[in-house]
Amino acid sequence: MSAPSATRTRGRFPVADAVISVVLAAVFTAALLTAMEWGERAGLFPRIVTTAGLVLSVLHLLLVLARWALRAPAAAAPPAVRTGDEEEDVDDVEYIFATAGTGAWLRSLAWVAAFFVGLYVVGLLVTAPVFALLYLRFSARTSWLVSGVYAVVTAALLYGVFELALELPTPPGLLFP
Amino acid sequence: MGEALLDSLGQVLQPQTLGLMLLGVAIGFVVGILPGLGGPVTLALMLPFTFGMEPVEAFAFLLGMLVVTSTTGDITSVLFGIPGEATSAAAALDGHPLTKKGQGGRALGAVLFSSALGSVFGAAVLALSVPVVRPLVLGLGAPEFLMLTLLGLTFVVALSGKNLLKGFVMAALGLLVAMIGIDSQEGIPRYTFDQIYLWDGIGLVPLVIGLFGGAEVLQLMLSRRSIAGTTGRPPSKVTGVRQGITDTLRHWPVVLRSSAIGTTVGMVPGLGGSVAQFIAYGSARQASKTPELFGKGAIEGVIASGANNNAKDGGALIPTIAFGIPGGAATAVLLSAFLIAGLDPGPEMLTTHVDVTFSMVWITVLANFVAVAAAFLLLRPLTRLTFVSGPLLVPFLLLVLGLGAYTSTNSINDVLVMLGASALGVACIRWDWPRVPFLLAVVLGGIAERYLFVSYSLFEWEWLSRPAVIGIFAVMVLVLLLPLLRKRRRRGTPPAGTPGTPSDDGPDPGAGAAGPTPGAAPGTPTAPTTPSAPSARRDQDRDTRPATDAAVAQKDGVQL
């Protein structure tokens, strides 16, 4: 049996679990090496925790590999079919994250990035209403009127309630320190 | 004692005191609903206003505000999946899935009613135990406190179910994050990468907001539906509230047990509500006949969170009043109010100022009942919020995320932490790694290290042989072994797909849209609870998958 065929028979390799385990093992290793440089009092707890984390993540990686390698051919399923075990933990959010297209991801992340870059550069007082106007108009496809009213209410709420009434400082931004 | 209780009730019902309490309740109501704007922060902001007030007035205002944040924080958790308070995170685990199934009214009814009952429980324990609790708390040492923190962590890891190992790895990661900052023993910076911001460690508020709220906002952006998961119109009236109340009464053992856990853990200095909620949640799951529903909309999970959350306030006040030891961040701030009011916590509060102590009992109960009554009156508009189009909420929720994270320490770095936590939260959901053990480990890390250090300094490793330590350790082992034993026992039952035999690994019995009806033949999807077409299609799509699996498994002779 060729390797690709064997792979198909065993089902899809759990890439994400394996990669996450490796990354976490690397993080714990680096943290452990750093902790070894500290004195006993400062380093005792970090050493215990990082050693435990390293052992656990390596153990998880080995289990992931073992489960995949030892999976009986009879239990094989086409990639599109999910097992009952997987179904047990599926909730709406997981389902949406798993099924959203690349375009939807890129658009959503671009909007989020725009909001927080705006927050960093021009502050929240400017960003929040401007973002509300643009996002609602061009992403949510609401009318200019609804978007505009929403933006004005956002600005009023932010300034009136948080700035004036509660006197909570909002992120000022680089341009308006 | 009875006379003192009545006397203190008379003081609380004075018009000015009552007015101040209602003002505090109103502020707490709003603060609790707004994610990130926590009770301790608001308490600190309001402290200056208590100068010149009588002690009972000051506590009516401050305590009335504080206890209500727990109640209304649960509302945000249930409706939006974004905890209004760090102590309301557990309510989101099952309350929000219920909202998504169109049962927001039921979830709110349960969480609010159980909150009211929990507050009565906590207040009653506060009233009854103040004179006798001192020897109990003084009998516990650092080793026992360390084991209690580890017990809390064990309960949460056990929640990971079949992902137990992942739960432990995430807990270890959380403990690692908790160690970031200046070490309290030798004063050296640990894992700070030469960043002064990290000297104080990673803030809990931006972390909580990011882990839970960030993923929720992104989900709204991606799905472009309402929080209730439908593009349809909201119902003309909120249904299921009475069912939620009935559920709470039906699950009275969950209410009692969770309230007891909340009060007890709230009493333990340093653990606080962030820990108590997950212990109560884990305990409810352990005791449940349908533990597989937890995390997907188990009403017991909602009840446990609500009851525990409000009972813990009464418990947290006990060490604060009796010993001047705050049970958590909020009571630490509240402790300042004692000094402002000219009171010394300790024996004095049980003798000369016992009226003030008992007034706190009444304030806890009254404020909660006022808040719950107000929330029930506003239930319809609150529930209708979940039917608002998702994209319409996105700008407001992003604002709340950014502002909530920033107000933690007024640093833009907190916003970056929140974004990092959001990414972690999304990754955890996407690839099925549990978030809660990570969060709790961050909360407990510093406490655990401190108790470990004190235990080691006092007893070296001999503290491991203390009877209470061994007892708590035995409970921890039991907590981890019980689910495995239960699973093994169920494996002895007929395989999935056998009519009338729900499988541990199979679809949720009674999960409505999430799975086929127990006992139904493979391939028979349950009718979706949400009537809208896109939602129905999605649910139907999901429902067919376990059926397909069952068919494949039966064909191959394998039990899923």
XYZ file of C-alpha atoms in Angstrom:
737
model
C 0.000 0.000 0.000
C 1.426 3.352 -0.960
C 1.862 6.067 1.616
C -0.833 8.373 0.275
C -3.222 5.476 0.194
C -2.380 4.617 3.777
C -2.975 8.213 4.740
C -6.402 8.166 3.156
C -7.252 4.921 4.908
C -6.289 6.290 8.318
C -8.217 9.495 7.846
C -6.959 13.051 7.803
C -3.818 13.727 9.846
C -4.648 16.048 12.781
C -2.276 18.771 11.629
C -3.591 21.492 13.943
C -3.299 19.393 17.110
C 0.194 18.282 16.167
C 1.386 21.786 15.296
C -0.111 23.304 18.451
C 1.519 20.608 20.578
C 4.906 21.227 18.954
C 4.605 24.999 19.377
C 3.584 24.651 23.014
C 6.411 22.189 23.660
C 8.818 24.722 22.179
C 7.375 27.504 24.344
C 7.659 25.402 27.514
C 11.209 24.390 26.614
C 12.286 27.996 26.116
C 10.532 28.996 29.349
C 12.199 26.152 31.242
C 15.652 27.095 29.950
C 15.021 30.685 30.997
C 13.815 29.579 34.433
C 16.980 27.539 34.957
C 18.910 30.819 35.086
C 16.965 32.102 38.096
C 17.590 31.463 41.759
C 15.805 28.731 43.667
C 13.080 30.905 45.150
C 12.215 32.690 41.915
C 12.710 29.650 39.745
C 11.082 26.824 41.716
C 7.506 27.325 40.587
C 8.368 28.203 36.954
C 10.511 25.077 36.697
C 7.738 22.869 38.047
C 5.162 24.407 35.717
C 7.274 24.460 32.558
C 8.520 20.919 33.094
C 4.970 19.732 33.557
C 3.836 21.707 30.500
C 6.663 20.288 28.387
C 5.943 16.706 29.435
C 2.206 17.126 28.870
C 2.520 18.724 25.446
C 5.013 16.080 24.256
C 2.713 13.397 25.638
C -0.191 14.949 23.753
C 1.834 15.043 20.549
C 2.750 11.376 20.945
C -0.875 10.461 21.599
C -2.013 12.373 18.521
C 0.549 10.571 16.386
C -0.194 7.197 17.957
C -3.946 7.561 17.520
C -3.496 8.453 13.880
C -0.986 5.697 13.205
C -2.917 3.004 15.052
C -6.332 3.974 13.783
C -7.952 0.851 12.386
C -8.667 0.947 8.653
C -12.293 0.033 9.404
C -12.697 3.284 11.308
C -11.490 5.299 8.360
C -13.812 7.945 7.089
C -13.651 10.191 4.064
C -12.291 13.628 4.940
C -15.712 15.233 4.545
C -17.318 12.973 7.133
C -16.824 13.828 10.783
C -16.735 11.344 13.617
C -19.193 11.320 16.443
C -16.418 12.328 18.814
C -15.795 15.483 16.858
C -19.479 16.211 16.685
C -19.667 16.116 20.454
C -17.733 19.355 20.769
C -19.094 21.214 17.770
C -20.971 24.352 18.704
C -22.116 27.203 16.540
C -18.985 29.295 16.911
C -16.726 26.369 16.086
C -18.905 25.518 13.132
C -18.775 29.060 11.779
C -15.010 29.304 12.242
C -14.546 25.963 10.532
C -16.788 26.674 7.560
C -16.265 30.391 6.849
C -14.560 31.007 3.524
C -11.147 32.619 3.127
C -12.738 35.758 1.710
C -15.042 36.157 4.714
C -12.098 35.660 7.080
C -9.953 38.202 5.264
C -12.735 40.790 5.127
C -13.609 40.373 8.813
C -9.993 40.477 9.958
C -9.360 43.517 7.773
C -12.251 45.365 9.450
C -10.982 44.370 12.911
C -7.463 45.465 11.978
C -8.772 48.771 10.640
C -10.625 49.434 13.898
C -7.640 48.776 16.136
C -5.131 50.548 13.905
C -7.500 53.521 13.930
C -7.773 53.271 17.708
C -3.998 53.302 17.979
C -3.438 56.176 15.552
C -6.359 58.576 16.021
C -7.898 57.274 19.246
C -11.240 55.745 20.124
C -13.287 58.951 20.044
C -12.594 59.352 16.331
C -12.313 55.719 15.344
C -15.532 54.405 16.894
C -17.999 56.672 15.014
C -16.039 56.581 11.753
C -15.767 52.803 11.917
C -19.468 52.496 12.721
C -20.382 54.632 9.705
C -18.131 52.804 7.249
C -18.692 49.286 8.546
C -22.456 49.574 8.643
C -22.644 51.223 5.241
C -20.199 49.047 3.313
C -20.195 45.735 5.180
C -23.634 45.511 6.761
C -25.225 47.335 3.779
C -27.410 49.538 5.946
C -28.572 52.899 4.618
C -26.504 56.045 4.974
C -29.154 57.385 7.363
C -29.030 54.422 9.754
C -25.238 54.306 9.579
C -24.993 58.035 10.230
C -27.394 57.985 13.175
C -25.554 54.987 14.636
C -22.219 56.821 14.298
C -23.578 59.962 15.973
C -25.112 57.965 18.829
C -21.831 56.077 19.270
C -19.866 59.303 19.476
C -22.379 60.844 21.892
C -22.374 57.746 24.100
C -18.624 57.532 24.138
C -18.100 61.191 24.912
C -21.100 61.787 27.154
C -21.129 58.626 29.242
C -17.538 57.468 29.321
C -15.584 60.706 28.999
C -17.823 63.180 30.837
C -20.039 61.200 33.206
C -17.748 58.337 34.187
C -14.524 60.254 33.456
C -12.987 57.120 32.035
C -10.003 57.860 29.857
C -10.341 56.486 26.340
C -7.395 55.553 24.115
C -6.233 58.956 22.808
C -4.235 57.775 19.789
C -0.822 58.788 18.528
C -2.066 61.915 16.789
C -4.091 63.265 19.753
C -2.039 62.401 22.859
C -29.183 38.596 67.221
C -32.785 38.849 66.021
C -33.132 42.300 67.517
C -29.891 43.435 65.925
C -31.052 42.104 62.562
C -34.342 44.007 62.776
C -32.575 47.127 63.948
C -30.205 47.019 61.000
C -33.131 46.459 58.617
C -34.689 49.633 59.974
C -31.464 51.497 59.224
C -31.304 50.187 55.664
C -34.931 51.171 55.035
C -34.288 54.803 55.984
C -35.234 56.904 52.912
C -31.760 58.341 52.370
C -30.035 54.981 52.808
C -32.555 53.275 50.561
C -32.117 56.009 47.939
C -28.344 55.596 47.986
C -28.718 51.840 47.667
C -31.012 52.239 44.644
C -28.494 54.630 43.095
C -25.774 52.045 43.658
C -28.004 49.344 42.186
C -28.637 51.472 39.076
C -24.918 52.068 38.566
C -24.119 48.413 39.240
C -26.822 47.340 36.794
C -25.226 49.298 33.948
C -21.654 48.483 34.955
C -22.454 44.781 35.158
C -23.944 44.759 31.681
C -20.984 46.589 30.150
C -18.221 44.025 29.632
C -14.874 45.033 31.023
C -16.083 47.797 33.295
C -15.735 45.671 36.390
C -17.172 45.977 39.875
C -13.801 46.582 41.585
C -12.924 49.404 39.157
C -16.296 51.063 39.656
C -16.057 50.637 43.417
C -12.716 52.397 43.363
C -14.133 55.227 41.247
C -17.088 55.665 43.595
C -15.156 55.516 46.865
C -14.514 59.284 47.022
C -18.274 59.921 46.973
C -18.697 58.122 50.302
C -16.758 60.738 52.252
C -19.149 62.235 54.791
C -21.665 59.393 54.562
C -22.749 57.349 57.576
C -21.272 53.811 57.525
C -24.579 52.130 56.680
C -25.234 54.674 53.898
C -21.781 54.176 52.459
C -22.168 50.415 52.378
C -25.701 50.677 51.003
C -24.259 52.606 48.064
C -21.068 50.614 47.520
C -22.218 47.119 48.397
C -25.528 47.646 46.576
C -23.519 48.491 43.478
C -21.039 45.641 43.855
C -23.454 42.754 44.382
C -25.619 43.832 41.452
C -22.727 43.719 38.984
C -22.611 39.947 39.455
C -26.297 39.618 38.602
C -26.321 41.802 35.533
C -22.946 40.516 34.394
C -24.676 37.188 33.901
C -27.203 38.858 31.580
C -24.454 39.920 29.171
C -22.893 36.494 29.379
C -26.157 34.812 28.465
C -27.160 37.221 25.703
C -23.842 38.011 24.048
C -21.432 35.365 25.289
C -19.275 38.222 26.545
C -18.947 38.114 30.327
C -20.078 41.425 31.806
C -17.822 40.579 34.734
C -14.841 38.256 35.071
C -16.964 36.370 37.593
C -19.699 35.832 34.999
C -17.595 33.827 32.553
C -19.129 30.485 33.558
C -22.628 31.786 32.826
C -21.602 32.271 29.193
C -20.593 28.636 28.784
C -24.170 27.356 28.758
C -26.291 30.492 28.847
C -25.124 31.728 25.476
C -25.607 28.405 23.668
C -29.181 28.431 24.994
C -29.640 31.939 23.610
C -28.395 30.726 20.264
C -31.015 28.022 20.335
C -33.656 30.712 20.799
C -34.009 29.974 24.530
C -32.589 33.257 25.814
C -35.690 33.897 27.927
C -35.366 30.532 29.630
C -31.658 31.039 30.292
C -32.236 34.529 31.692
C -35.123 33.331 33.845
C -32.924 30.610 35.291
C -29.823 32.719 35.829
C -31.718 35.618 37.401
C -33.886 33.515 39.682
C -30.952 31.391 40.783
C -29.014 34.630 41.382
C -31.737 35.853 43.723
C -31.773 32.541 45.596
C -27.986 32.475 45.739
C -27.853 35.957 47.226
C -30.286 34.935 49.971
C -28.158 31.872 50.711
C -24.952 33.899 50.861
C -26.505 36.567 53.043
C -27.970 33.970 55.403
C -24.593 32.283 55.784
C -22.996 35.668 56.379
C -25.505 36.425 59.119
C -25.203 33.045 60.785
C -21.505 32.385 60.485
C -19.839 35.635 61.382
C -19.521 34.771 65.082
C -18.238 31.244 64.493
C -16.125 31.414 61.347
C -12.965 32.799 62.869
C -11.519 29.531 64.265
C -12.273 27.750 60.994
C -10.393 30.169 58.758
C -7.545 30.506 61.237
C -7.220 26.705 61.267
C -6.263 26.644 57.606
C -2.675 27.225 56.648
C -0.867 27.985 53.428
C -0.646 24.283 52.431
C -4.416 23.935 52.635
C -4.935 27.149 50.680
C -2.506 25.864 48.037
C -4.424 22.615 47.752
C -7.703 24.527 47.475
C -6.341 26.507 44.537
C -5.194 23.274 42.886
C -8.599 21.744 43.570
C -10.217 24.651 41.733
C -7.900 24.060 38.805
C -8.614 20.325 38.820
C -12.350 20.916 38.685
C -11.916 23.051 35.603
C -9.519 20.702 33.838
C -12.025 17.913 34.461
C -14.489 20.012 32.460
C -12.416 19.320 29.366
C -14.000 15.865 29.189
C -12.348 13.783 26.515
C -9.779 16.575 26.070
C -8.400 16.084 29.563
C -4.793 16.177 28.397
C -5.439 19.316 26.376
C -6.996 20.799 29.516
C -3.832 20.110 31.500
C -1.615 21.577 28.764
C -3.740 24.724 28.648
C -3.652 24.954 32.443
C 0.153 24.749 32.323
C 0.170 27.510 29.699
C -2.074 29.610 31.938
C 0.269 29.116 34.892
C 3.155 30.178 32.672
C 1.320 33.362 31.688
C 0.548 33.991 35.365
C 4.277 34.021 36.108
C 4.930 36.943 33.789
C 6.026 39.958 35.807
C 8.222 40.845 38.731
C 8.795 37.893 41.016
C 7.586 38.652 44.528
C 10.286 36.538 46.207
C 13.491 37.859 44.676
C 12.196 40.837 42.735
C 13.525 39.717 39.377
C 11.524 40.187 36.191
C 10.307 36.877 34.769
C 9.362 36.431 31.112
C 9.066 40.205 30.642
C 11.326 40.484 27.546
C 12.625 43.852 28.800
C 9.127 45.339 28.568
C 8.260 47.505 31.569
C 4.567 46.994 30.845
C 4.961 43.297 31.619
C 6.468 43.942 35.049
C 2.975 44.034 36.546
C 2.016 40.860 34.732
C -0.751 40.233 32.244
C -3.986 41.948 33.227
C -6.913 39.662 33.873
C -9.524 42.046 32.432
C -8.096 42.314 28.887
C -7.397 38.602 28.957
C -10.971 37.691 29.876
C -12.460 40.155 27.416
C -10.274 38.871 24.592
C -10.661 35.165 25.302
C -14.431 35.292 25.442
C -15.507 38.515 23.733
C -13.062 38.673 20.829
C -14.113 35.310 19.450
C -17.762 36.257 19.824
C -17.415 39.480 17.830
C -15.498 37.723 15.069
C -18.180 35.068 14.919
C -20.832 37.781 14.462
C -18.807 39.322 11.652
C -18.352 35.997 9.912
C -21.872 34.685 10.309
C -23.622 38.035 9.687
C -26.602 36.835 11.683
C -28.071 37.945 14.979
C -26.743 36.591 18.288
C -29.753 34.268 18.376
C -28.417 32.810 15.145
C -31.378 33.820 13.038
C -32.132 36.424 10.444
C -35.825 36.293 11.382
C -37.816 38.758 13.434
C -37.759 38.705 17.232
C -40.702 37.035 18.966
C -43.558 39.287 20.036
C -43.050 38.152 23.619
C -40.278 36.539 25.623
C -41.033 32.923 26.224
C -39.418 30.465 28.505
C -38.805 32.772 31.460
C -41.246 30.841 33.591
C -39.641 27.643 32.404
C -36.281 29.009 33.510
C -37.709 29.726 36.955
C -39.291 26.279 37.069
C -35.986 24.752 35.974
C -34.290 26.530 38.861
C -36.814 25.209 41.364
C -36.613 21.730 39.847
C -32.826 21.762 40.150
C -32.837 23.002 43.746
C -29.920 20.731 44.705
C -27.808 22.532 42.082
C -28.853 25.874 43.583
C -27.991 24.771 47.102
C -24.707 23.115 46.173
C -23.551 25.993 43.966
C -24.548 28.552 46.588
C -22.652 26.593 49.217
C -19.590 26.406 46.950
C -19.845 30.110 46.165
C -20.121 31.055 49.812
C -17.333 28.717 50.899
C -14.873 29.617 48.150
C -15.819 33.278 48.462
C -14.801 32.989 52.099
C -11.321 31.733 51.228
C -9.086 34.761 50.885
C -7.541 35.181 47.484
C -9.658 32.666 45.593
C -12.686 34.836 44.896
C -15.507 34.573 42.398
C -13.383 33.829 39.343
C -12.517 30.495 40.898
C -15.813 29.787 42.649
C -17.874 29.957 39.462
C -15.865 27.237 37.755
C -15.809 24.978 40.808
C -19.594 25.282 41.047
C -19.903 24.721 37.313
C -17.634 21.682 37.459
C -19.515 20.332 40.443
C -22.840 20.736 38.617
C -21.401 18.887 35.639
C -20.065 16.104 37.830
C -23.456 15.631 39.452
C -25.471 15.970 36.247
C -27.113 13.033 34.545
C -26.320 14.674 31.199
C -22.775 16.041 31.571
C -22.311 15.928 27.793
C -24.755 18.836 27.467
C -22.487 21.143 29.444
C -20.958 23.791 27.216
C -23.790 23.414 24.721
C -26.732 24.728 26.703
C -27.189 22.773 29.930
C -29.650 24.609 32.147
C -27.926 23.222 35.259
C -24.748 25.010 34.174
C -26.634 28.291 33.950
C -28.279 27.766 37.342
C -24.983 26.808 38.971
C -23.301 29.946 37.634
C -26.109 32.269 38.718
C -26.555 30.859 42.212
C -22.850 30.644 42.889
C -22.080 34.098 41.566
C -24.319 35.879 44.023
C -23.783 33.585 46.980
C -20.055 34.221 46.855
C -20.555 37.898 47.731
C -21.912 36.929 51.143
C -19.035 34.514 51.664
C -16.405 37.029 50.559
C -17.652 39.510 53.139
C -17.040 37.115 56.034
C -13.211 37.250 56.166
C -13.343 40.926 55.186
C -15.559 41.821 58.111
C -14.181 39.369 60.643
C -10.447 39.581 59.982
C -9.954 42.446 57.563
C -8.817 39.877 55.000
C -10.414 40.607 51.631
C -11.720 37.585 49.775
C -10.981 39.128 46.389
C -10.232 42.297 44.426
C -13.680 43.786 44.987
C -13.661 43.230 48.738
C -10.127 44.570 48.824
C -11.463 47.846 47.451
C -14.430 47.606 49.795
C -12.004 47.318 52.675
C -10.950 50.878 51.927
C -14.531 51.942 52.547
C -14.248 50.634 56.097
C -11.354 52.970 56.724
C -13.122 55.898 55.055
C -16.176 55.229 57.250
C -13.958 55.097 60.332
C -14.471 51.382 60.994
C -11.887 48.763 61.896
C -12.646 45.316 60.511
C -12.315 42.629 63.125
C -13.933 41.860 66.469
C -15.366 45.387 66.589
C -17.602 44.569 63.641
C -19.095 41.707 65.647
C -19.697 43.731 68.787
C -20.037 47.501 68.765
C -20.714 47.803 65.034
C -22.714 44.634 64.585
C -25.573 46.747 63.169
C -23.344 47.721 60.240
C -22.445 44.064 59.691
C -26.070 42.987 59.641
C -26.994 45.925 57.430
C -24.655 44.374 54.853
C -26.726 41.211 55.013
C -29.891 43.147 54.192
C -28.218 45.240 51.515
C -26.945 42.104 49.765
C -30.434 40.614 49.661
C -32.414 43.792 48.900
C -30.072 45.043 46.188
C -30.167 41.691 44.442
C -33.936 41.454 44.581
C -34.302 44.992 43.208
C -31.845 44.182 40.400
C -33.492 40.867 39.576
C -36.959 42.477 39.570
C -35.712 45.256 37.280
C -34.038 42.732 35.012
C -37.246 40.663 34.781
C -39.164 43.827 33.852
C -36.593 44.622 31.159
C -36.293 41.040 30.005
C -38.188 41.527 26.780
C -36.032 44.391 25.455
C -32.905 42.641 26.721
C -33.809 39.408 24.936
C -34.837 41.279 21.790
C -31.268 42.569 21.683
C -30.182 39.103 20.632
C -32.355 39.336 17.515
C -30.725 42.546 16.387
C -28.727 41.953 13.234
C -25.201 40.830 14.129
C -23.369 43.363 11.961
C -25.315 46.172 13.680
C -23.808 45.126 17.003
C -20.259 44.800 15.717
C -19.212 48.484 15.988
C -20.606 48.764 19.519
C -19.057 45.496 20.664
C -15.675 46.386 19.176
C -15.885 49.685 21.042
C -16.658 47.837 24.268
C -13.774 45.422 23.647
C -11.301 48.225 23.055
C -12.544 50.412 25.883
C -12.953 47.571 28.368
C -9.400 46.407 27.760
C -7.950 49.920 27.842
C -9.607 50.992 31.107
C -7.857 48.159 32.905
C -4.642 50.172 33.304
C -5.136 52.918 30.696
C -2.471 51.394 28.509
C -2.659 50.623 24.814
C -0.680 47.483 25.674
C -3.795 46.144 27.373
C -5.553 46.413 24.022
C -2.737 44.393 22.472
C -3.106 41.782 25.218
C -6.826 41.670 24.516
C -6.155 41.139 20.803
C -3.657 38.381 21.570
C -6.178 36.741 23.890
C -8.804 37.038 21.162
C -6.540 35.220 18.720
C -5.900 32.547 21.319
C -9.627 32.248 22.003
C -10.427 31.864 18.300
C -7.683 29.252 17.876
C -8.937 27.348 20.914
C -12.479 27.237 19.552
C -11.412 26.437 16.026
C -9.177 23.512 16.984
C -11.003 22.360 20.089
C -8.582 23.330 22.836
C -10.280 24.334 26.119
C -10.024 27.989 27.110
C -11.299 27.888 30.662
C -8.429 25.888 32.244
C -6.065 28.440 30.727
C -8.006 31.369 32.165
C -8.364 29.872 35.614
C -4.680 28.969 35.709
C -3.831 32.598 34.973
C -6.089 33.647 37.858
C -4.673 31.046 40.235
C -1.021 31.044 39.197
C 0.178 33.863 41.444
C -1.845 32.626 44.399
C -0.626 29.060 43.998
C 3.007 30.140 43.808
C 2.669 32.310 46.889
C 1.103 29.514 48.932
C 3.693 27.036 47.639
C 6.497 29.327 48.688
C 5.055 29.908 52.170
C 4.322 26.186 52.611
C 7.839 25.233 51.568
C 9.423 27.909 53.735
C 7.482 26.814 56.811
C 7.384 23.041 56.438
C 9.693 22.186 53.519
C 7.989 19.167 51.883
C 6.429 17.893 55.102
C 3.328 19.935 54.408
C 2.365 17.232 51.933
C 1.584 14.884 54.829
C -0.903 17.212 56.564
C -4.302 15.488 56.888
C -6.271 18.300 55.243
C -3.813 18.369 52.344
C -4.202 14.627 51.841
C -7.978 14.955 52.070
C -8.127 17.688 49.426
C -5.736 15.703 47.243
C -8.055 12.694 47.491
C -10.931 14.884 46.309
C -8.798 16.041 43.362
C -8.065 12.459 42.334
C -11.745 11.623 42.649
C -12.692 14.587 40.475
C -10.349 13.380 37.729
C -11.282 9.716 38.000
C -15.061 10.083 38.166
C -15.593 11.034 34.502
C -13.301 8.183 33.389
C -15.170 5.687 35.562
C -18.492 7.007 34.310
C -17.339 6.687 30.716
C -16.093 3.160 31.304
C -19.415 2.211 32.887
C -21.308 3.597 29.900
C -19.162 1.631 27.492
C -20.761 -1.433 29.007
C -24.151 -0.256 27.744
C -25.423 -1.098 24.233
C -23.821 0.826 21.349
C -24.955 4.164 20.016
C -27.897 4.030 17.731
C -29.682 1.494 19.871
C -33.104 2.970 20.496
C -33.425 4.507 23.911
C -29.738 4.315 24.713
C -28.021 7.690 24.505
C -24.315 7.379 23.945
C -21.661 9.293 25.785
C -19.915 10.050 22.548
C -23.027 10.386 20.486
C -25.230 13.370 19.843
C -26.713 15.248 22.784
C -29.897 13.803 24.085
C -32.368 16.576 24.316
C -30.064 19.051 22.678
C -32.763 20.174 20.325
C -31.289 21.390 17.111
C -27.872 20.094 17.971
C -28.620 16.444 17.550
C -31.115 13.774 16.739
C -33.764 12.820 19.242
C -32.630 10.021 21.519
C -33.917 6.826 20.287
C -34.595 8.139 16.827
C -33.391 6.087 13.943
C -30.092 7.135 12.389
C -30.646 9.759 9.798
C -33.636 11.293 11.509
C -32.753 14.890 12.254
C -34.559 16.773 14.985
C -36.571 19.768 13.838
C -34.559 22.932 14.392
C -35.822 25.124 17.199
C -35.087 28.279 15.246
C -37.548 28.766 12.470
C -35.470 30.848 10.086
C -34.470 29.225 6.845
C -30.677 29.760 6.885
C -30.443 28.644 10.467
C -32.620 25.653 9.799
C -30.471 24.682 6.825
C -27.337 24.987 8.888
C -28.764 22.978 11.761
C -30.109 20.379 9.409
C -26.696 20.157 7.819
C -25.186 19.571 11.222
C -27.825 17.078 12.184
C -27.140 14.904 9.206
C -23.471 14.510 10.049
C -23.808 12.282 13.101
C -26.378 10.330 11.190
C -23.882 9.877 8.371
C -21.279 8.837 10.903
C -23.679 6.344 12.406
C -24.357 4.896 8.985
C -20.643 4.631 8.191
C -19.960 3.112 11.587
C -22.734 0.574 11.319
C -21.549 -0.380 7.871
C -18.041 -0.867 9.185
C -19.188 -2.489 12.388
C -17.607 0.168 14.590
C -19.159 1.942 17.530
C -18.664 5.688 17.403
